[in-house]
Short mmCIF file of C-alpha atoms in Angstrom, two decimals:
data_model
loop_
_atom_site.label_atom_id
_atom_site.label_comp_id
_atom_site.label_asym_id
_atom_site.label_seq_id
_atom_site.Cartn_x
_atom_site.Cartn_y
_atom_site.Cartn_z
CA MET A 30 -7.22 22.15 -9.76
CA ALA A 31 -8.40 24.12 -7.41
CA ASP A 32 -6.90 27.54 -8.68
CA SER A 33 -4.72 26.04 -11.92
CA THR A 34 -2.50 29.13 -11.51
CA GLY A 35 -2.31 30.19 -7.24
CA PHE A 36 1.33 28.39 -7.59
CA LEU A 37 2.33 30.87 -9.98
CA LYS A 38 0.15 33.58 -8.33
CA TYR A 39 2.13 32.91 -4.58
CA ASP A 40 5.06 32.46 -3.23
CA ARG A 41 5.12 30.76 -0.60
CA GLN A 42 4.92 32.24 3.23
CA MET A 43 4.71 31.33 6.65
CA PRO A 44 3.66 33.42 9.51
CA PRO A 45 6.43 35.66 10.81
CA ARG A 46 7.67 35.11 14.51
CA ARG A 47 8.11 37.07 17.75
CA PRO A 48 11.79 38.72 17.38
CA VAL A 49 14.13 37.37 19.62
CA ASP A 50 14.95 39.91 21.71
CA LEU A 51 11.26 40.23 22.84
CA ARG A 52 10.36 36.07 22.73
CA LEU A 53 13.52 35.89 25.40
CA LEU A 54 11.76 37.48 27.91
CA ASP A 55 8.22 34.72 27.88
CA TRP A 56 7.92 31.14 27.34
CA LYS A 57 4.39 31.88 24.70
CA ASP A 58 4.50 30.73 21.52
CA VAL A 59 7.91 32.22 19.32
CA TYR A 60 4.99 32.83 15.80
CA LEU A 61 2.61 35.86 16.66
CA ASP A 62 -0.96 34.35 17.86
CA ARG A 63 -4.12 36.43 15.88
CA GLU A 64 -5.58 35.80 19.57
CA ASN A 65 -3.05 38.53 21.15
CA GLY A 66 -4.67 40.71 17.89
CA GLU A 67 -1.78 40.25 16.37
CA ASP A 68 -3.96 39.15 12.38
CA ALA A 69 -2.68 42.14 10.82
CA VAL A 70 -0.57 40.27 10.77
CA PHE A 71 -0.91 37.26 8.98
CA PRO A 72 -4.37 37.24 8.33
CA VAL A 73 -6.67 34.51 7.73
CA ALA A 74 -6.96 35.89 3.49
CA ALA A 75 -3.17 35.23 3.77
CA VAL A 76 -3.42 31.82 4.45
CA ARG A 77 -6.18 30.88 1.59
CA GLU A 78 -3.51 32.16 -0.40
CA GLN A 79 -1.28 29.73 0.83
CA ALA A 80 -3.76 27.23 0.27
CA ALA A 81 -4.45 28.55 -3.31
CA ARG A 82 -1.01 26.91 -3.97
CA CYS A 83 -1.22 23.81 -3.89
CA MET A 84 -1.89 21.77 -7.40
CA ASP A 85 -4.15 19.08 -5.89
CA CYS A 86 -1.65 16.98 -7.47
CA GLY A 87 -3.00 13.63 -9.85
CA ILE A 88 -1.46 11.76 -8.04
CA PRO A 89 -0.93 13.20 -4.20
CA PHE A 90 2.97 12.75 -2.99
CA CYS A 91 2.18 14.81 0.19
CA HIS A 92 0.06 11.48 0.56
CA HIS A 93 2.98 9.80 0.89
CA GLY A 94 4.21 11.50 2.97
CA CYS A 95 1.84 11.59 5.41
CA PRO A 96 1.54 8.31 7.84
CA LEU A 97 -2.08 9.65 9.01
CA GLY A 98 -3.05 10.01 5.56
CA ASN A 99 -5.00 13.04 5.73
CA LEU A 100 -6.70 14.40 3.26
CA ILE A 101 -4.55 17.45 2.41
CA PRO A 102 -5.26 19.01 -0.88
CA GLU A 103 -9.21 18.47 -0.04
CA TRP A 104 -8.90 20.55 2.89
CA ASN A 105 -6.38 22.96 0.99
CA ASP A 106 -8.84 23.88 -1.26
CA LEU A 107 -11.85 24.09 1.05
CA ALA A 108 -9.38 27.11 3.14
CA ARG A 109 -8.71 28.09 0.07
CA ARG A 110 -12.56 28.94 -0.25
CA ASP A 111 -13.30 29.68 3.01
CA ASP A 112 -15.10 26.69 3.75
CA TRP A 113 -13.74 26.42 7.45
CA ARG A 114 -16.71 23.47 8.84
CA GLU A 115 -15.52 21.33 6.25
CA ALA A 116 -12.72 21.42 5.77
CA ILE A 117 -12.02 21.04 9.67
CA GLU A 118 -14.36 17.34 9.42
CA ARG A 119 -11.87 16.16 6.15
CA LEU A 120 -9.37 17.07 8.72
CA HIS A 121 -10.34 15.02 11.67
CA ALA A 122 -11.16 12.30 9.87
CA THR A 123 -7.95 11.10 9.53
CA ASN A 124 -6.13 12.98 12.16
CA ASN A 125 -7.75 13.24 16.45
CA PHE A 126 -5.62 16.61 17.31
CA PRO A 127 -4.51 18.50 13.91
CA GLU A 128 -3.53 21.18 16.51
CA PHE A 129 -0.99 19.38 18.04
CA THR A 130 0.64 18.13 14.20
CA GLY A 131 -0.08 21.41 13.14
CA LYS A 132 2.97 22.17 16.01
CA LEU A 133 5.03 19.75 16.47
CA CYS A 134 5.73 17.69 13.63
CA PRO A 135 8.44 18.05 11.18
CA ALA A 136 5.89 17.68 7.97
CA PRO A 137 7.70 14.91 5.99
CA CYS A 138 4.50 15.93 3.64
CA GLU A 139 5.10 19.03 2.36
CA GLY A 140 9.31 17.28 1.96
CA ALA A 141 6.95 15.58 -0.49
CA CYS A 142 4.28 17.91 -2.15
CA VAL A 143 5.22 19.00 -5.54
CA LEU A 144 6.66 22.40 -5.08
CA ASN A 145 9.13 21.24 -3.42
CA LEU A 146 11.07 19.88 -6.41
CA GLN A 147 11.36 24.01 -6.25
CA ASP A 148 12.06 24.15 -3.17
CA ALA A 149 8.42 26.25 -2.20
CA PRO A 150 6.20 23.51 -0.64
CA VAL A 151 2.68 24.18 0.09
CA THR A 152 2.62 25.66 3.41
CA ILE A 153 -0.16 22.26 4.34
CA LYS A 154 1.41 22.61 8.75
CA GLN A 155 0.36 25.97 9.06
CA ILE A 156 -2.81 24.72 6.43
CA GLU A 157 -3.44 22.73 9.46
CA PHE A 158 -3.18 24.93 12.17
CA GLU A 159 -5.29 27.32 10.93
CA ILE A 160 -8.44 24.78 10.09
CA ILE A 161 -8.69 23.57 13.69
CA ASP A 162 -7.55 26.95 15.02
CA GLN A 163 -10.62 28.19 12.96
CA ALA A 164 -12.93 25.23 14.45
CA PHE A 165 -11.93 25.93 17.75
CA ALA A 166 -12.81 29.84 18.02
CA ASN A 167 -15.33 28.35 15.96
CA GLY A 168 -17.18 26.10 18.67
CA TRP A 169 -17.44 23.67 15.86
CA VAL A 170 -14.80 21.03 17.87
CA THR A 171 -17.50 19.49 20.48
CA PRO A 172 -17.54 15.91 22.02
CA GLN A 173 -18.48 13.29 20.23
CA PRO A 174 -19.63 10.34 22.81
CA PRO A 175 -20.77 6.67 21.77
CA GLN A 176 -24.19 6.19 21.38
CA GLU A 177 -24.52 3.11 23.15
CA LEU A 178 -21.73 0.95 24.96
CA THR A 179 -20.44 -1.72 25.05
CA GLY A 180 -19.43 -2.63 27.97
CA LYS A 181 -16.22 -3.49 28.01
CA LYS A 182 -12.17 -1.97 29.74
CA VAL A 183 -9.62 -1.06 28.27
CA SER A 184 -6.75 0.74 29.74
CA VAL A 185 -4.07 3.30 28.33
CA VAL A 186 -1.07 2.75 30.17
CA GLY A 187 0.23 7.17 28.81
CA SER A 188 -0.80 9.71 28.46
CA GLY A 189 1.39 11.21 26.06
CA PRO A 190 -0.29 11.97 21.15
CA ALA A 191 -0.34 7.51 20.86
CA GLY A 192 -2.36 6.53 24.11
CA LEU A 193 -4.86 10.02 23.79
CA ALA A 194 -5.64 8.79 19.99
CA ALA A 195 -5.99 5.60 21.01
CA ALA A 196 -8.57 6.37 24.37
CA GLN A 197 -10.01 8.55 22.09
CA GLN A 198 -10.84 5.93 19.04
CA LEU A 199 -12.32 3.14 22.07
CA THR A 200 -14.16 6.19 23.64
CA ARG A 201 -15.93 6.31 20.59
CA ALA A 202 -16.87 3.24 19.51
CA GLY A 203 -18.40 2.90 23.09
CA HIS A 204 -15.73 1.26 25.52
CA GLU A 205 -15.21 2.08 28.63
CA VAL A 206 -11.68 3.76 28.21
CA THR A 207 -9.83 4.75 31.83
CA VAL A 208 -6.20 6.80 30.75
CA TYR A 209 -3.07 6.02 32.75
CA GLU A 210 -0.03 8.45 33.79
CA ARG A 211 2.20 8.41 35.95
CA ALA A 212 2.93 11.31 35.78
CA ASP A 213 1.17 14.82 37.72
CA ALA A 214 -0.46 15.62 34.81
CA ILE A 215 -1.62 14.26 31.69
CA GLY A 216 0.28 14.35 28.39
CA GLY A 217 3.41 12.62 29.09
CA LEU A 218 5.31 14.32 25.62
CA LEU A 219 3.42 17.13 24.96
CA ARG A 220 2.95 18.26 28.71
CA TYR A 221 6.39 17.92 30.06
CA GLY A 222 8.52 17.74 27.39
CA ILE A 223 7.60 19.74 24.22
CA PRO A 224 8.45 23.25 25.34
CA GLU A 225 5.32 26.35 26.69
CA PHE A 226 7.15 28.51 23.42
CA LYS A 227 6.84 25.84 20.80
CA MET A 228 3.73 24.44 21.78
CA GLU A 229 1.29 26.23 24.75
CA LYS A 230 -0.38 23.64 27.15
CA ARG A 231 -3.67 25.07 26.32
CA TYR A 232 -3.82 23.52 23.52
CA LEU A 233 -2.98 20.53 24.66
CA ASP A 234 -5.58 21.81 28.11
CA ARG A 235 -8.88 22.09 25.51
CA ARG A 236 -8.51 19.36 23.49
CA LEU A 237 -8.49 16.85 26.80
CA ASP A 238 -11.09 18.70 28.13
CA GLN A 239 -12.76 17.20 25.12
CA MET A 240 -12.06 13.50 25.85
CA ARG A 241 -13.03 14.74 29.48
CA ALA A 242 -16.61 15.03 28.31
CA GLU A 243 -16.85 12.36 25.24
CA GLY A 244 -16.21 9.19 28.30
CA THR A 245 -12.00 9.79 28.27
CA ARG A 246 -11.30 8.99 32.08
CA PHE A 247 -7.74 10.71 33.24
CA VAL A 248 -5.78 9.42 35.91
CA SER A 249 -2.63 11.30 36.95
CA GLY A 250 -0.16 10.13 39.27
CA VAL A 251 -0.29 6.66 39.27
CA GLU A 252 2.15 4.12 37.48
CA VAL A 253 1.55 0.89 36.88
CA GLY A 254 3.46 -1.65 37.21
CA GLY A 255 4.91 0.83 40.18
CA SER A 256 5.51 -0.55 43.68
CA GLY A 257 4.40 2.85 45.93
CA PRO A 258 0.73 2.71 47.62
CA ASP A 259 -1.31 4.72 44.89
CA ASP A 260 0.14 2.55 41.82
CA LEU A 261 -2.03 0.43 40.04
CA SER A 262 -0.20 -3.81 39.74
CA VAL A 263 -0.11 -5.11 37.00
CA GLU A 264 -3.07 -7.76 38.57
CA GLN A 265 -5.71 -4.66 39.22
CA LEU A 266 -4.22 -4.19 35.64
CA ARG A 267 -4.84 -7.19 34.07
CA GLY A 268 -7.87 -8.01 36.41
CA GLY A 269 -9.80 -4.59 36.12
CA PHE A 270 -9.57 -4.33 31.54
CA ASP A 271 -10.34 -6.59 29.33
CA ALA A 272 -7.76 -5.05 27.41
CA VAL A 273 -5.08 -2.83 27.64
CA VAL A 274 -3.13 -0.53 25.48
CA LEU A 275 1.05 0.08 25.94
CA ALA A 276 1.35 3.38 24.77
CA GLY A 277 4.43 4.79 27.25
CA GLY A 278 6.79 5.81 24.65
CA ALA A 279 10.21 5.26 24.43
CA THR A 280 12.37 6.73 27.98
CA VAL A 281 15.30 5.49 27.85
CA GLY A 282 17.12 8.28 26.88
CA ARG A 283 20.49 7.30 25.01
CA ASP A 284 23.26 8.50 27.45
CA LEU A 285 26.97 8.94 27.50
CA THR A 286 29.06 6.75 28.75
CA VAL A 287 32.55 8.03 28.86
CA PRO A 288 34.88 9.32 31.63
CA GLY A 289 32.69 11.10 34.17
CA ARG A 290 29.84 10.84 33.18
CA GLU A 291 28.89 10.37 37.17
CA LEU A 292 30.10 14.25 37.47
CA GLY A 293 27.62 16.81 39.10
CA GLY A 294 26.17 18.97 36.35
CA VAL A 295 25.35 15.93 33.47
CA HIS A 296 21.91 15.13 32.80
CA LEU A 297 19.88 13.87 29.99
CA ALA A 298 17.67 16.13 27.96
CA MET A 299 14.44 14.57 29.47
CA GLU A 300 16.03 15.48 33.08
CA PHE A 301 15.70 18.92 32.36
CA LEU A 302 13.42 19.35 29.95
CA PRO A 303 10.18 18.62 32.27
CA TYR A 304 11.09 21.77 34.99
CA GLY A 305 11.34 24.05 32.30
CA ASN A 306 8.19 23.70 31.95
CA LEU A 307 6.94 23.44 34.61
CA GLN A 308 9.27 27.26 34.69
CA ALA A 309 7.46 27.96 32.03
CA LEU A 310 4.21 27.56 33.10
CA GLY A 311 4.41 29.28 37.07
CA GLN A 312 4.39 26.05 39.07
CA LEU A 313 8.16 26.58 40.08
CA ASP A 314 10.12 29.50 39.99
CA ASP A 315 14.23 27.21 41.30
CA PRO A 316 14.12 24.92 39.16
CA PRO A 317 16.93 22.64 40.85
CA ILE A 318 18.58 21.72 36.95
CA SER A 319 18.59 25.54 35.33
CA ALA A 320 20.21 26.84 32.45
CA ALA A 321 21.04 30.31 34.57
CA GLY A 322 24.11 31.87 34.01
CA LYS A 323 25.83 28.56 33.25
CA HIS A 324 28.20 27.26 30.33
CA VAL A 325 26.06 24.87 28.40
CA VAL A 326 27.05 21.97 25.91
CA ILE A 327 23.81 20.07 24.37
CA ILE A 328 25.31 16.93 22.29
CA GLY A 329 23.19 15.57 19.78
CA GLY A 330 21.05 18.63 17.14
CA GLY A 331 18.47 16.66 16.78
CA ASP A 332 14.82 18.62 17.75
CA THR A 333 15.10 17.27 22.12
CA GLY A 334 18.68 19.84 21.12
CA ALA A 335 17.59 22.57 19.38
CA ASP A 336 14.32 22.14 22.58
CA CYS A 337 17.11 22.31 25.20
CA LEU A 338 18.44 25.06 23.05
CA GLY A 339 15.24 27.29 23.17
CA THR A 340 15.04 26.39 27.47
CA SER A 341 18.11 27.11 28.25
CA HIS A 342 18.63 31.16 26.28
CA ARG A 343 15.02 31.52 27.76
CA GLN A 344 16.64 30.64 31.03
CA GLY A 345 19.44 33.34 30.78
CA ALA A 346 22.64 30.57 30.28
CA ALA A 347 25.95 32.70 29.81
CA SER A 348 26.89 30.59 26.85
CA VAL A 349 25.21 27.62 24.72
CA ALA A 350 27.17 25.28 22.49
CA GLN A 351 25.17 21.76 20.95
CA LEU A 352 27.51 19.89 19.03
CA GLU A 353 26.57 16.82 16.57
CA ILE A 354 28.71 14.02 15.78
CA MET A 355 27.23 13.98 12.59
CA PRO A 356 28.95 16.39 9.65
CA VAL A 357 26.75 19.61 9.12
CA PRO A 358 24.04 18.70 7.21
CA PRO A 359 23.46 20.42 2.94
CA ASP A 360 21.72 22.94 1.98
CA THR A 361 20.34 21.03 -0.48
CA ARG A 362 18.99 17.62 -1.26
CA GLY A 363 21.65 15.54 -2.09
CA GLU A 364 21.61 12.75 -4.93
CA ARG A 365 20.85 10.18 -2.80
CA ASN A 366 17.79 11.76 -0.71
CA PRO A 367 15.89 12.35 -4.45
CA TRP A 368 12.28 13.61 -3.54
CA PRO A 369 9.49 13.01 -2.73
CA THR A 370 11.61 11.41 0.42
CA TYR A 371 11.85 13.63 3.59
CA PRO A 372 14.65 16.00 2.71
CA MET A 373 17.80 15.89 4.89
CA ILE A 374 18.89 19.55 5.26
CA LEU A 375 20.73 22.05 7.55
CA ARG A 376 16.97 22.88 9.69
CA VAL A 377 17.55 26.19 11.53
CA SER A 378 15.09 26.41 13.96
CA SER A 379 13.62 29.26 16.63
CA ALA A 380 16.27 27.95 19.04
CA HIS A 381 19.17 28.30 16.38
CA GLU A 382 17.25 31.91 16.18
CA GLU A 383 17.84 32.69 19.30
CA GLY A 384 21.36 31.93 19.37
CA GLY A 385 23.90 29.63 20.44
CA GLU A 386 26.62 27.79 18.87
CA ARG A 387 26.83 24.95 16.47
CA LEU A 388 29.54 22.33 16.09
CA TYR A 389 29.91 19.18 13.33
CA SER A 390 31.84 16.50 13.26
CA ILE A 391 32.83 17.01 16.63
CA ASN A 392 33.11 14.01 19.51
CA THR A 393 33.33 14.14 23.12
CA GLU A 394 36.15 12.00 24.47
CA ARG A 395 35.62 12.78 28.55
CA PHE A 396 33.65 15.39 31.21
CA LEU A 397 36.50 17.09 33.07
CA GLY A 398 35.24 18.08 36.25
CA ASP A 399 36.67 20.17 38.72
CA GLU A 400 37.47 19.92 42.61
CA ASP A 401 34.20 19.73 43.96
CA GLY A 402 33.10 16.70 41.59
CA ASN A 403 31.19 19.33 39.04
CA VAL A 404 31.63 19.75 35.33
CA ARG A 405 33.50 22.07 34.16
CA ALA A 406 34.30 21.10 31.02
CA LEU A 407 34.12 18.50 27.55
CA LEU A 408 37.42 17.55 26.30
CA VAL A 409 36.09 16.88 22.53
CA HIS A 410 37.88 16.28 19.19
CA ASP A 411 36.86 16.08 15.66
CA VAL A 412 36.01 13.53 13.03
CA GLU A 413 35.48 12.72 9.68
CA MET A 414 33.58 9.88 8.48
CA VAL A 415 35.99 6.18 7.12
CA ASP A 416 34.97 3.77 5.74
CA GLY A 417 31.41 4.07 6.94
CA ARG A 418 33.34 5.16 10.88
CA PHE A 419 34.07 7.52 12.63
CA GLN A 420 37.87 8.03 13.06
CA LYS A 421 39.69 10.83 14.87
CA VAL A 422 41.35 13.86 13.82
CA GLU A 423 44.48 13.68 15.56
CA GLY A 424 45.89 17.26 16.59
CA THR A 425 42.07 18.56 17.01
CA ASP A 426 41.79 17.93 20.43
CA ARG A 427 40.65 21.08 22.93
CA GLU A 428 38.60 21.73 25.95
CA LEU A 429 35.21 23.02 25.77
CA PRO A 430 34.22 24.95 29.39
CA ALA A 431 30.65 23.86 30.42
CA ASP A 432 29.11 23.76 33.99
CA LEU A 433 25.55 21.89 31.80
CA VAL A 434 25.93 19.26 30.07
CA LEU A 435 22.74 18.44 28.59
CA LEU A 436 22.34 15.08 27.44
CA ALA A 437 19.65 14.58 23.40
CA MET A 438 21.32 11.81 21.46
CA GLY A 439 17.72 10.89 20.99
CA PHE A 440 15.50 8.12 23.17
CA THR A 441 17.43 3.87 23.07
CA GLY A 442 13.23 2.48 24.02
CA ALA A 443 10.63 1.35 26.76
CA GLN A 444 11.59 0.76 30.18
CA ARG A 445 11.61 -2.62 30.72
CA GLU A 446 10.70 -3.08 34.48
CA GLY A 447 8.22 -2.47 36.40
CA LEU A 448 4.83 -2.71 33.10
CA VAL A 449 7.11 -4.32 30.72
CA ASP A 450 8.70 -7.08 33.16
CA GLY A 451 5.63 -7.53 34.83
CA LEU A 452 3.38 -8.44 32.20
CA GLY A 453 5.76 -10.14 30.76
CA THR A 454 5.66 -8.44 27.82
CA GLU A 455 8.49 -9.80 25.25
CA VAL A 456 11.14 -7.15 24.36
CA ASP A 457 13.70 -6.92 20.90
CA GLY A 458 16.65 -6.07 20.53
CA ARG A 459 16.33 -2.03 19.77
CA GLY A 460 14.18 -2.02 22.98
CA ASN A 461 10.69 -2.52 21.63
CA VAL A 462 7.87 -4.35 22.99
CA VAL A 463 6.80 -6.90 20.14
CA ARG A 464 4.17 -7.09 18.68
CA ASP A 465 2.23 -9.25 16.13
CA ALA A 466 0.47 -7.41 12.15
CA GLU A 467 -2.94 -6.40 15.18
CA PHE A 468 -0.76 -3.99 17.63
CA MET A 469 -1.24 -7.50 19.78
CA THR A 470 2.22 -8.49 22.03
CA THR A 471 3.39 -11.98 23.29
CA VAL A 472 0.48 -11.64 25.48
CA PRO A 473 -3.47 -12.14 24.85
CA GLY A 474 -5.42 -9.28 25.44
CA VAL A 475 -2.61 -6.60 26.24
CA PHE A 476 -1.64 -3.78 22.41
CA VAL A 477 1.48 -2.30 22.44
CA SER A 478 1.47 2.17 19.99
CA GLY A 479 3.39 4.32 19.73
CA ASP A 480 7.64 4.50 20.88
CA MET A 481 6.55 1.78 22.70
CA GLY A 482 6.32 -0.70 20.17
CA ARG A 483 7.88 1.28 16.97
CA GLY A 484 11.18 2.60 18.72
CA GLN A 485 11.21 6.94 18.74
CA SER A 486 9.47 8.72 15.78
CA LEU A 487 7.57 11.38 15.51
CA ILE A 488 4.02 12.62 16.59
CA VAL A 489 2.76 12.19 12.89
CA TRP A 490 3.13 8.65 13.67
CA ALA A 491 2.35 8.26 17.35
CA ILE A 492 -1.00 9.90 16.39
CA SER A 493 -1.26 7.07 13.55
CA GLU A 494 -0.29 3.80 15.81
CA GLY A 495 -3.04 5.08 18.45
CA ARG A 496 -5.55 5.48 15.01
CA ALA A 497 -5.03 1.92 13.97
CA ALA A 498 -3.74 0.17 17.58
CA ALA A 499 -6.86 1.80 18.55
CA GLY A 500 -8.80 -1.01 15.31
CA ALA A 501 -7.41 -3.76 16.14
CA VAL A 502 -8.15 -2.82 19.82
CA ASP A 503 -12.31 -2.88 19.16
CA ASN A 504 -11.78 -5.57 16.46
CA TRP A 505 -10.85 -7.47 19.29
CA LEU A 506 -13.13 -7.35 21.14
CA THR A 507 -16.21 -6.97 19.55
CA GLY A 508 -15.02 -9.32 16.70
CA ASN A 509 -16.01 -6.25 14.35
CA SER A 510 -14.44 -3.09 14.27
CA MET A 511 -15.42 0.14 11.70
CA LEU A 512 -12.33 2.32 13.47
CA PRO A 513 -9.90 3.53 10.96
CA ARG A 514 -6.46 1.58 10.68
CA PRO A 515 -3.78 4.48 8.76
CA VAL A 516 -0.96 1.70 9.36
CA THR A 517 1.33 -1.65 10.08
CA PRO A 518 2.55 -1.97 12.78
CA THR A 519 5.75 -2.44 9.96
CA ALA A 520 5.02 0.15 7.85
CA VAL A 521 8.27 2.49 7.33
CA PRO A 522 8.51 6.35 6.33
CA LEU A 523 8.63 7.14 2.97
CA ARG A 524 12.61 6.73 2.23
#
């Protein structure tokens, strides 16, 4: 054991968040930042104490919670010993982008930590981010171009975490990799879906600079399979590359087809969030969809809903309510949710700290409009679970005022029009692109990774799938590969 009494000497602690009244004035990270001279608030020594809490278990259950296979006890001990350079070597061995997971992953590893039996797991996610932060600060994150080229060309379609992970692995293996992104900037959901207050885009940009220096080519503003004058046809894609990796994500938002859906002011979350990011980056002063001065209702209680909540706060919403059809989660694990599975408990994100109302066991029956065709309220009612189905609680009908409604109920699969239909790849009943045990679709030479093949999932699964798909592509192109494959296409979270 690295420090046999560390978990007894030190309590679990996290860096403090910036005061709510202060952080609502800008779009910066909600956590105090050492680069702003705030080191004394949560110094490196405090992180090392948290790393000392790791018991280096004989069976490290944190590994079971992490699809990347991160060597968590190893780099925890290296952080404890102040050996940050060796720590980043161990961390980068399994994770291309620990700064992304350190900011955005919900940390299933912490849910599986043995100390979570006492509801006080090691702060694995925070230690992970500290390691990569130290590495960038000390200049240890440098380009790793391939020593020799294979002469093979690979296209990666989509520049979210799965696409970037696949691209970096394949570039380092010696292939000529081009990443296509239909948005005007590289990053996928990392760029326009994740709000700035959760992960500032400077973390993304510095990693992209490393990838460019390694040889990865990025092309933005081009939709593969699109019909625009600057788009790339499916025929050009297949003719110009030896292999293709589809990593476009599960972009079809789950809609709510109730009466009044056509009213103005009712939008999918991903119609709203990109404008918030552009506003945060100073690239848009007056977003076409804004919560400023409005009564906002968010339908969906997950992370996307919380992103809409925090964005609405910063835009100056008059009020915000977040609706969830499921009952309020418990404060502690239930009998059907034992350790080391991910704890399905009530969580309070930074956005929830900032205000707004959370309503559970509530269903929207219809949207009500005004004389101008815009939404003015929701007709809602309470629900209860009866024989596994939601049933209306009679006598609970009421109107909930709203002039902006954001649908954040998740995603239903990959976009079919254009690329998927053009390639002729098979799609399953859940809207995901079908792949075999080697991540290959039903079209030879075309592979798929991330949410596009798995369905809506976590960033840590996207990166692990990108790495695994890269290994499969490399093997298909060369007949042999040393690239790691941390997951299989059919792997599922610990449950």
